[in-house]
PDB file of C-alpha atoms in Angstrom:
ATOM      1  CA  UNK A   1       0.000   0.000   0.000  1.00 95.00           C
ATOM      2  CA  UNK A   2       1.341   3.281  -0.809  1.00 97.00           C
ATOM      3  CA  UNK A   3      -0.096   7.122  -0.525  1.00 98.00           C
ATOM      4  CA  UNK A   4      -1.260   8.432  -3.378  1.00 98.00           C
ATOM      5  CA  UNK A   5      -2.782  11.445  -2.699  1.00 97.00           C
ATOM      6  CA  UNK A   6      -2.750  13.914   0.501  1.00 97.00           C
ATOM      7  CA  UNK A   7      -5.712  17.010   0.753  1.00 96.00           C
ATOM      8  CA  UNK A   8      -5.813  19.757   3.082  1.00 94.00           C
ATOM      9  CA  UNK A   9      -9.497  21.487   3.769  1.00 94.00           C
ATOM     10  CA  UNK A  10      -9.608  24.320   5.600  1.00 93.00           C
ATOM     11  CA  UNK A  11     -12.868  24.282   7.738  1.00 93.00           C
ATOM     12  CA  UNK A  12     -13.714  26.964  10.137  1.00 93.00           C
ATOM     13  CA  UNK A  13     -15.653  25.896  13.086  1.00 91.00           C
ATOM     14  CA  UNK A  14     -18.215  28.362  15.368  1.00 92.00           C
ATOM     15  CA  UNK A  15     -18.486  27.864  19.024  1.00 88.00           C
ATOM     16  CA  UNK A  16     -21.996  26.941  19.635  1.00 85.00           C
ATOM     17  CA  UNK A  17     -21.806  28.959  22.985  1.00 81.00           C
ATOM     18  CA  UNK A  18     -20.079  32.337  21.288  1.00 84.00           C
ATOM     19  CA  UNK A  19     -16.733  33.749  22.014  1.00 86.00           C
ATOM     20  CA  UNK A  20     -13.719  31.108  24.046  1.00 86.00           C
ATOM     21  CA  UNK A  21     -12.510  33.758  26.699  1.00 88.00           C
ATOM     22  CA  UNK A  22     -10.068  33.306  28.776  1.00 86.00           C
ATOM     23  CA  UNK A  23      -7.508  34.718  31.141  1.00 86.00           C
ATOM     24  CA  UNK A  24      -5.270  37.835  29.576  1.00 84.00           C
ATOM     25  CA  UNK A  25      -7.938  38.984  27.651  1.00 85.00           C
ATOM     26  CA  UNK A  26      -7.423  36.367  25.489  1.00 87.00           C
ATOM     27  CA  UNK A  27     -10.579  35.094  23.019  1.00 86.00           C
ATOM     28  CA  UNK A  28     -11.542  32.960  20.168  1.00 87.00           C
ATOM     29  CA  UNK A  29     -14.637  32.674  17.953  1.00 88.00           C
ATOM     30  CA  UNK A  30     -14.180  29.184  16.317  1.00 89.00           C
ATOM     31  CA  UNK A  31     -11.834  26.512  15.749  1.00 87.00           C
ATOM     32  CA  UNK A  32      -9.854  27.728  12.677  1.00 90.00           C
ATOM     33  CA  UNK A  33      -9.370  23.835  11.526  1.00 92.00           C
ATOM     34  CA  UNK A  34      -7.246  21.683   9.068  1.00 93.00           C
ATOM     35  CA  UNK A  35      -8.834  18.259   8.023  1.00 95.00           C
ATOM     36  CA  UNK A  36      -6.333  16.287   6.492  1.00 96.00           C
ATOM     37  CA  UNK A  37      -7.207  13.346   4.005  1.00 97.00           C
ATOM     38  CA  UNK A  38      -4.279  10.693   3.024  1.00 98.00           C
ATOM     39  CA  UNK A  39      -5.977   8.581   0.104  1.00 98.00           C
ATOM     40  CA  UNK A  40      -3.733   5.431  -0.720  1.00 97.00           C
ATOM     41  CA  UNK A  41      -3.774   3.316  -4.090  1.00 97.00           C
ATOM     42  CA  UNK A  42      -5.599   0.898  -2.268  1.00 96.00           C
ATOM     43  CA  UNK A  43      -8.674   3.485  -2.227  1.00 96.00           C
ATOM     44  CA  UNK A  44      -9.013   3.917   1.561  1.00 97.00           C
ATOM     45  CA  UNK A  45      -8.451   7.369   2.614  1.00 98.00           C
ATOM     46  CA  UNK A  46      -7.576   8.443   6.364  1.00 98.00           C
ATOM     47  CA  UNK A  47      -8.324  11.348   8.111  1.00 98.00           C
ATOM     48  CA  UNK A  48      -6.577  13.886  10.102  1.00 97.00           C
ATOM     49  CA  UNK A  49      -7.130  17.579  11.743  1.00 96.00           C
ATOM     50  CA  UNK A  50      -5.545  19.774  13.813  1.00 93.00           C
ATOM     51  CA  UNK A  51      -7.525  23.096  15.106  1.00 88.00           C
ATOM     52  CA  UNK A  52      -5.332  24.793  17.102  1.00 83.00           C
ATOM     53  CA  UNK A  53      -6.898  27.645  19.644  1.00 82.00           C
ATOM     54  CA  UNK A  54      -6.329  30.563  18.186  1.00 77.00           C
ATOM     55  CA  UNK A  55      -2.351  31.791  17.734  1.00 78.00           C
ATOM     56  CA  UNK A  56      -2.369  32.001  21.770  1.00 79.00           C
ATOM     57  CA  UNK A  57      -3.168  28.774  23.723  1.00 77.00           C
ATOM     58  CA  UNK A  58       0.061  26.971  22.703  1.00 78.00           C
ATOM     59  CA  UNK A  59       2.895  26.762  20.742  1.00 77.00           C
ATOM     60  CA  UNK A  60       0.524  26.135  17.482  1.00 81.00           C
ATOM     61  CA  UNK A  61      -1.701  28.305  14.996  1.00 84.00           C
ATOM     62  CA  UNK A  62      -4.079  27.877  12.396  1.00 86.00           C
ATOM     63  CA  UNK A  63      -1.979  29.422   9.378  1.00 88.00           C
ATOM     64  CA  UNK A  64       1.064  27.353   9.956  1.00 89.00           C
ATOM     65  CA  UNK A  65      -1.113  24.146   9.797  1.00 90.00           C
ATOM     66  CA  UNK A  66      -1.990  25.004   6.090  1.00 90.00           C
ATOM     67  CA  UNK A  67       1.385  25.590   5.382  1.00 92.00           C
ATOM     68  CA  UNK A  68       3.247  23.289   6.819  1.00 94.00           C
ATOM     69  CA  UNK A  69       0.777  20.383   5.374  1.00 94.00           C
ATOM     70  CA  UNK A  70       1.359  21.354   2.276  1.00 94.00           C
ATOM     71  CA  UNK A  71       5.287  21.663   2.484  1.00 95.00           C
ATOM     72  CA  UNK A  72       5.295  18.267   3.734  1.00 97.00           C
ATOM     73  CA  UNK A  73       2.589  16.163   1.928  1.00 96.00           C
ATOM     74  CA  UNK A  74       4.916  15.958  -1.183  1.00 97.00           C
ATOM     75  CA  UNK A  75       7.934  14.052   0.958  1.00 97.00           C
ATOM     76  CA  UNK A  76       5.009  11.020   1.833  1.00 98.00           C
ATOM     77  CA  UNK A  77       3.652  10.463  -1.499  1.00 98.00           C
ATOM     78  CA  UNK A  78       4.900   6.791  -2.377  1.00 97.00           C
ATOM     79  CA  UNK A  79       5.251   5.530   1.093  1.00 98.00           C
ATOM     80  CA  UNK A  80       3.165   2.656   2.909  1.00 97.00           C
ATOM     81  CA  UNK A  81       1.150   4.951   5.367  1.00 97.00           C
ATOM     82  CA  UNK A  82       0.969   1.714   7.921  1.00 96.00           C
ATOM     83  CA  UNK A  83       4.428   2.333   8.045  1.00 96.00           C
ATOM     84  CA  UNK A  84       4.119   5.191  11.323  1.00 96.00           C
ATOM     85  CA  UNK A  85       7.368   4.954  12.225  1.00 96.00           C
ATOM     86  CA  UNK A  86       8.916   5.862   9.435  1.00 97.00           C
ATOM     87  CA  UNK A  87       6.000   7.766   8.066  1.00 97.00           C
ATOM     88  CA  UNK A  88       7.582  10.395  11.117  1.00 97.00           C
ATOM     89  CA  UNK A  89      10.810   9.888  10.410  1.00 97.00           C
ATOM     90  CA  UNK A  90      10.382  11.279   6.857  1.00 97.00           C
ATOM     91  CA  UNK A  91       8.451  14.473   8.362  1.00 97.00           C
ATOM     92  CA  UNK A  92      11.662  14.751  11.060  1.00 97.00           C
ATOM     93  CA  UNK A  93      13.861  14.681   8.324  1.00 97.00           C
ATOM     94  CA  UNK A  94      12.109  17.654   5.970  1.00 95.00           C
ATOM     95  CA  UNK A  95      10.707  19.415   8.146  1.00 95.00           C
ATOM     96  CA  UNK A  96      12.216  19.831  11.706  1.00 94.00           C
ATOM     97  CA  UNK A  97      10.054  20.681  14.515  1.00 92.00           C
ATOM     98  CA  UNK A  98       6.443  21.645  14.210  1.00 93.00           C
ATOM     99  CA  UNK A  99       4.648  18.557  15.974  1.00 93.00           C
ATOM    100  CA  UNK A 100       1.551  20.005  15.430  1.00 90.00           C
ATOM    101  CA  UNK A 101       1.582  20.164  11.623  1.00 93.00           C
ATOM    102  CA  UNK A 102       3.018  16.462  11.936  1.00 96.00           C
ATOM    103  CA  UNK A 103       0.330  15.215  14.268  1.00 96.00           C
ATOM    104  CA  UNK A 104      -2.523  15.759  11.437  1.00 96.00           C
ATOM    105  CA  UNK A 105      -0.708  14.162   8.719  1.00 98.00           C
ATOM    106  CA  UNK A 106       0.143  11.309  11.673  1.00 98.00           C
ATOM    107  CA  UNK A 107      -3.606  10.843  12.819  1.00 97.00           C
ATOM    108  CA  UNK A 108      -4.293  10.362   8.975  1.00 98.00           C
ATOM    109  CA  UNK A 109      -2.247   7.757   8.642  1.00 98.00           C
ATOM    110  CA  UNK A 110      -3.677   5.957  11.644  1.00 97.00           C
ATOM    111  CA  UNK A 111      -7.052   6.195  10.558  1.00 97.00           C
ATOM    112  CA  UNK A 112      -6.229   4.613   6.966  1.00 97.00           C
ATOM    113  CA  UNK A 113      -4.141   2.095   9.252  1.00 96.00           C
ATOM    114  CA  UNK A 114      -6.907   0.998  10.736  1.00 96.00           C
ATOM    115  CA  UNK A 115      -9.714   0.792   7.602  1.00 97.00           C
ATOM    116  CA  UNK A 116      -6.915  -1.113   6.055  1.00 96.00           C
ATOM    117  CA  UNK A 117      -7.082  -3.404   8.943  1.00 96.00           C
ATOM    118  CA  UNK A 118     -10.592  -3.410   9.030  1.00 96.00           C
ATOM    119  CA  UNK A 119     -10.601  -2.756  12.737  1.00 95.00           C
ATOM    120  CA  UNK A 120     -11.467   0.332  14.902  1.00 94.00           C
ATOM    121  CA  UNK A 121      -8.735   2.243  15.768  1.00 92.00           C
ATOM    122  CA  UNK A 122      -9.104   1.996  19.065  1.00 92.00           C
ATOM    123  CA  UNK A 123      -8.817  -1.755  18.446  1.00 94.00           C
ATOM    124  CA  UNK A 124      -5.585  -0.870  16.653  1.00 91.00           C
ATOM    125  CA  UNK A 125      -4.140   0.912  19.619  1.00 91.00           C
ATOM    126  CA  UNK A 126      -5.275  -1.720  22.374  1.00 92.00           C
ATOM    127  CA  UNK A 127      -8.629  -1.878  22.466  1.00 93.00           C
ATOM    128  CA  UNK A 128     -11.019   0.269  24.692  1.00 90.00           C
ATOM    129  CA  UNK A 129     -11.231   0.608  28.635  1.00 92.00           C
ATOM    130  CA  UNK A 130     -15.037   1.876  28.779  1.00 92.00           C
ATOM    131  CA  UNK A 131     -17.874   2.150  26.788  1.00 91.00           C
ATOM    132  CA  UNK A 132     -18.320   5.591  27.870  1.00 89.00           C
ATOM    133  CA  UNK A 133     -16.378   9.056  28.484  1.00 88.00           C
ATOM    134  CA  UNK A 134     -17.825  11.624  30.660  1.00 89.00           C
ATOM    135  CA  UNK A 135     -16.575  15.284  29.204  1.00 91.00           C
ATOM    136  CA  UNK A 136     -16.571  18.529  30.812  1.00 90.00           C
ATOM    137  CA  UNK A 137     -17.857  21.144  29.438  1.00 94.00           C
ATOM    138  CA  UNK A 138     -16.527  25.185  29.683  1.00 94.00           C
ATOM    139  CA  UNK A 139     -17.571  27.937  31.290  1.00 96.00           C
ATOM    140  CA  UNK A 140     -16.299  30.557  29.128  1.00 93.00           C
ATOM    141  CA  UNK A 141     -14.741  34.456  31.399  1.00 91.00           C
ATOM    142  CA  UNK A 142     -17.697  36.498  31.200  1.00 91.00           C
ATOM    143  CA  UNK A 143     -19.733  38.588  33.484  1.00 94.00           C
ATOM    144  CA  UNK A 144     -21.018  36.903  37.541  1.00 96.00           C
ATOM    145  CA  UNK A 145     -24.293  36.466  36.139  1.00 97.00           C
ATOM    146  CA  UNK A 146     -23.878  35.550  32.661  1.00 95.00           C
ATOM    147  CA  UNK A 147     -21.362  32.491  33.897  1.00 96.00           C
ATOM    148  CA  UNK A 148     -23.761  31.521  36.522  1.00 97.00           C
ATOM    149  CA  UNK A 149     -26.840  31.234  33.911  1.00 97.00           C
ATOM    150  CA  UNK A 150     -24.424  29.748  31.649  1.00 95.00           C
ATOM    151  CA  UNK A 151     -23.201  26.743  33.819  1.00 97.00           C
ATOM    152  CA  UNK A 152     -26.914  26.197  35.065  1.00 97.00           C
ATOM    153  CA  UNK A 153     -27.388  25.805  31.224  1.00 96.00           C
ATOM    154  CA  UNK A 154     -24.845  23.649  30.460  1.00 96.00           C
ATOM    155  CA  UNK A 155     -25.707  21.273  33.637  1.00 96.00           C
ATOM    156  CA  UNK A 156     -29.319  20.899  32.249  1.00 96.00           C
ATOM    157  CA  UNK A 157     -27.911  19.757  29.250  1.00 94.00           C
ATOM    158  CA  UNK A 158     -26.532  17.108  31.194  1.00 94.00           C
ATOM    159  CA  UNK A 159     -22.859  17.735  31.871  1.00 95.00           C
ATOM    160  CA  UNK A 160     -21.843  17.202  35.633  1.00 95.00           C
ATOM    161  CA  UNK A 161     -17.929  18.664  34.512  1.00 97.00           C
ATOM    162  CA  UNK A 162     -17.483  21.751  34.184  1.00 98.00           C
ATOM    163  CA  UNK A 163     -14.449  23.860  33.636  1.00 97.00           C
ATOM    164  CA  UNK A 164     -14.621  27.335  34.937  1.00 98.00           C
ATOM    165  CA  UNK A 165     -12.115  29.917  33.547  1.00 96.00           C
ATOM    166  CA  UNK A 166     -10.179  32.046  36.007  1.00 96.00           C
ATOM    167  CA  UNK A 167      -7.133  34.234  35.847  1.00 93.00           C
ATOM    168  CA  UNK A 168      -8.566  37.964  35.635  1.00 91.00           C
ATOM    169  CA  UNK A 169      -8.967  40.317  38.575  1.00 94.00           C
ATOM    170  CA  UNK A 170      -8.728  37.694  41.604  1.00 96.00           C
ATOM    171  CA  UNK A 171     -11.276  39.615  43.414  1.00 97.00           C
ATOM    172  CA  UNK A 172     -14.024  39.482  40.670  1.00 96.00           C
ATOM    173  CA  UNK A 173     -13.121  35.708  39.947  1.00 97.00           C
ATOM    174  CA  UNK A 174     -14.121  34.885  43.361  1.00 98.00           C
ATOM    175  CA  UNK A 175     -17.154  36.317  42.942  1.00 98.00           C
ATOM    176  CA  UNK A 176     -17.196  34.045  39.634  1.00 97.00           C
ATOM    177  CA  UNK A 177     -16.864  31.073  40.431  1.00 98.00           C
ATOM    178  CA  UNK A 178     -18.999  31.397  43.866  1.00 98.00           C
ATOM    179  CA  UNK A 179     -21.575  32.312  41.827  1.00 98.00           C
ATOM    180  CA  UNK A 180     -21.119  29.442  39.652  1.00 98.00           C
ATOM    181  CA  UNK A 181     -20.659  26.550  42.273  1.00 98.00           C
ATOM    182  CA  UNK A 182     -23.630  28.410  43.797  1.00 98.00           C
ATOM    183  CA  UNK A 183     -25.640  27.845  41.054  1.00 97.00           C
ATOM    184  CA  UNK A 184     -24.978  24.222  40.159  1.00 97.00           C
ATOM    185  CA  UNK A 185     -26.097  21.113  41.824  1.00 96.00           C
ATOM    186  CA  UNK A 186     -23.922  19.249  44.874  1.00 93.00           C
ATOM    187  CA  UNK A 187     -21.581  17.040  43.109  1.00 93.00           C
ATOM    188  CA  UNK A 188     -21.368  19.093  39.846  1.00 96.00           C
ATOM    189  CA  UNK A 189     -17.062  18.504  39.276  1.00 97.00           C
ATOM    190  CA  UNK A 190     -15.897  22.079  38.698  1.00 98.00           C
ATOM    191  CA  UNK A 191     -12.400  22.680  37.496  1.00 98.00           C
ATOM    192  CA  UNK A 192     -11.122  26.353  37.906  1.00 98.00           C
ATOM    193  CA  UNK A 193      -8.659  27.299  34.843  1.00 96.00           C
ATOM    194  CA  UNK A 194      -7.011  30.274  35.355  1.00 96.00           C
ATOM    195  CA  UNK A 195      -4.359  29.396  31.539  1.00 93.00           C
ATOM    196  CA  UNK A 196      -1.084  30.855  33.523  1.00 93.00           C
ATOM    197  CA  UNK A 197      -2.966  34.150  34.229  1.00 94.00           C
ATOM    198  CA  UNK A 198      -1.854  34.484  37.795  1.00 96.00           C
ATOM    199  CA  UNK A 199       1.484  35.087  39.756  1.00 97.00           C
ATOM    200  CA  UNK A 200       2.145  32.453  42.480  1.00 97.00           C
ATOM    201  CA  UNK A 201       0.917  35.349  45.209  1.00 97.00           C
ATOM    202  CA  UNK A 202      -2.651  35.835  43.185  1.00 97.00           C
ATOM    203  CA  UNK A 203      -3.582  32.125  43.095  1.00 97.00           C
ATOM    204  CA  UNK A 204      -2.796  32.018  46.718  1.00 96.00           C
ATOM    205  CA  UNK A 205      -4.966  34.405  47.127  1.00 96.00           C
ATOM    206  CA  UNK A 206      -7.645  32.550  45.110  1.00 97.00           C
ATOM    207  CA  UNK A 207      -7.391  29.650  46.831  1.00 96.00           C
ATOM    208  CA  UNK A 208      -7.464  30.906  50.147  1.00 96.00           C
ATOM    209  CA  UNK A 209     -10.609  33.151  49.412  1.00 96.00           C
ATOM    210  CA  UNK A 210     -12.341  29.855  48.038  1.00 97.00           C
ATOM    211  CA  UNK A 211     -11.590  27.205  50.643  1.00 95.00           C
ATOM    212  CA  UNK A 212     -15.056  26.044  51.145  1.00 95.00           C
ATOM    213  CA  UNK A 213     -15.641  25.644  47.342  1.00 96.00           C
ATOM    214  CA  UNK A 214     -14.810  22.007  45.868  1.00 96.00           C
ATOM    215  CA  UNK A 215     -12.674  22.240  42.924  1.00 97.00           C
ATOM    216  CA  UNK A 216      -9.790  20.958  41.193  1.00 97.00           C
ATOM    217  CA  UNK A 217      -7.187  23.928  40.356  1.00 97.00           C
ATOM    218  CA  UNK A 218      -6.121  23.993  36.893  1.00 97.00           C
ATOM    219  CA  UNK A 219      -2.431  25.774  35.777  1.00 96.00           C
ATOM    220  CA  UNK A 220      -3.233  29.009  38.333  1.00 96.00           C
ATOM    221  CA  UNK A 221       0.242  30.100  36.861  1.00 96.00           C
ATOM    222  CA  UNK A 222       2.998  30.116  34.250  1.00 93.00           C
ATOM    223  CA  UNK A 223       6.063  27.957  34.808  1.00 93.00           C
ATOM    224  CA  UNK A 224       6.478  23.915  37.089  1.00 93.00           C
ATOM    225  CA  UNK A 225       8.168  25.877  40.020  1.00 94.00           C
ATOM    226  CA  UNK A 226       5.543  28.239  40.318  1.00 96.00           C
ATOM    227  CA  UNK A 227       2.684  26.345  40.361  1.00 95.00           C
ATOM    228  CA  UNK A 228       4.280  23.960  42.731  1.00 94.00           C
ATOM    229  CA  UNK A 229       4.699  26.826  44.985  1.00 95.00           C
ATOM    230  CA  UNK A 230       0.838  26.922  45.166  1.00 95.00           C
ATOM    231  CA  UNK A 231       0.299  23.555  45.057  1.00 94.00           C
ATOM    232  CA  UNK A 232       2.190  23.347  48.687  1.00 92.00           C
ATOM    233  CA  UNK A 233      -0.398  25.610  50.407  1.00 90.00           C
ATOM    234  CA  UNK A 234      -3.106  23.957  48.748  1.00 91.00           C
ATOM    235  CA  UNK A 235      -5.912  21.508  49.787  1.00 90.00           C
ATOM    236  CA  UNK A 236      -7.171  20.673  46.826  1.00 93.00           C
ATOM    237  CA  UNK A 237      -6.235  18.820  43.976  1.00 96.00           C
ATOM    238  CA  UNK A 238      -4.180  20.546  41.108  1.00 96.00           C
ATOM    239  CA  UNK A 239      -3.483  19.704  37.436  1.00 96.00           C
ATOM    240  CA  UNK A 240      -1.509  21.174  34.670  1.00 94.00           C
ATOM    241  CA  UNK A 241      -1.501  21.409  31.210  1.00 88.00           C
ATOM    242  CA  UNK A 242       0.436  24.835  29.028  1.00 83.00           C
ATOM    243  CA  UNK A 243       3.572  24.961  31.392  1.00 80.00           C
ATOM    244  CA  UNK A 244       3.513  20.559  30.646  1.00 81.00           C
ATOM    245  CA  UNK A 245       5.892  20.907  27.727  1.00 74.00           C
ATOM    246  CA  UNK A 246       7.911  17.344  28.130  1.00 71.00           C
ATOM    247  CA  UNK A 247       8.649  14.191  29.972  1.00 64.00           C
ATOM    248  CA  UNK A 248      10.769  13.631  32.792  1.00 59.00           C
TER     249      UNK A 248
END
């Protein structure tokens, strides 16, 4: 099996719920998307896509996708897209760095790996641990009221997860997410994501002024060493994502 031919379709995606704000006066309207397709002369195509947040959330954006895709789609034509490892190898070798462009072109080839195989991929990569995932849903940086109305929303439309975002005036966030847990039913699993808005001192803050509230604090600040600063005062549990850049 070879690849024969690699598309890139640029697809814009809304946010049902309006503008993504977060901390830093940082927002986003839609998912500015790349779906990938990797036919081979076998005629089963894969699919890819990577929809970065914006040119802000991470080290990623929309327009170098397109690019990149199409700088690098040329160098696989010919090659057996089972063949992962060496499918990013060849992407290593013409293209260094970029993981993100890589990782549509890579979920491609997975995809068509597993029609070829006739299997899900999730078969392909082990085979699954549940029948079911329970997502959380956000609660986007708005006004007190309009993010209280907004969770009660969401939790009627039957998410139990929500993820608050945090990192603005400390002060008014309190008020936020008070508001929020106030308005939600017992047991409703809030996560407060503040997207390395805060210094170490304002997250103390934070989490001192919200004690009673039962949450899971999400990257309060910038950098490993600062949010384990907070996480040593803290009595609740704490998980990171932005400053998570690579393995130990």
């Amino acid at each position: 099996m070879q690849i024969e031919t690699i598309k890139a379709y640029h697809v814009v995606q809304p946010f049902v719920d309006g503008p993504y704000r977060m901390s830093k006066g940082r927002e986003a309207d839609a998912f500015d998307a790349v779906i990938v397709s990797i036919a081979s002369d076998s005629g089963i195509t894969g699919w890819g896509e990577m929809a970065p947040l914006g040119n802000f959330y991470s080290a990623a954006f929309p327009a170098g996708v397109r690019a990149g895709v199409v700088e690098i789609a040329p160098h696989l034509i010919g090659h057996d897209p089972r063949g992962l490892a060496n499918i990013g190898r060849l992407m290593d070798t013409v293209f260094k760095g970029h993981p993100y462009i890589k990782s549509a072109l890579d979920m491609a080839c997975w995809d068509l790996a597993g029609r070829a195989a006739d299997v899900p991929l999730v078969t392909l990569l082990g085979g699954k641990e549940s029948d079911t995932a329970e997502l959380y849903k956000v609660v986007t940086h708005g006004s007190v009221d309009a993010m209280a109305a907004l969770a009660k929303r969401i939790v009627k439309d039957g998410f139990h997860r929500l993820q608050v975002k945090v990192g603005g005036n400390v002060h008014d966030d309190i008020e936020r997410v008070t508001a929020v847990a106030a308005s939600v039913p017992k047991g409703t699993v809030i996560f407060c994501d503040a997207n390395a808005g805060w210094t170490p001192y304002q997250a103390r803050q934070f989490a001192d002024a919200t004690r009673a509230i039962d949450y899971t604090f999400e990257q309060p600040c910038t950098t490993i060493d600062e949010n384990m600063s907070v996480r040593r005062m803290l009595d609740k549990p704490m998980v990171l994502d932005e400053s998570v850049t690579h393995s130990w």
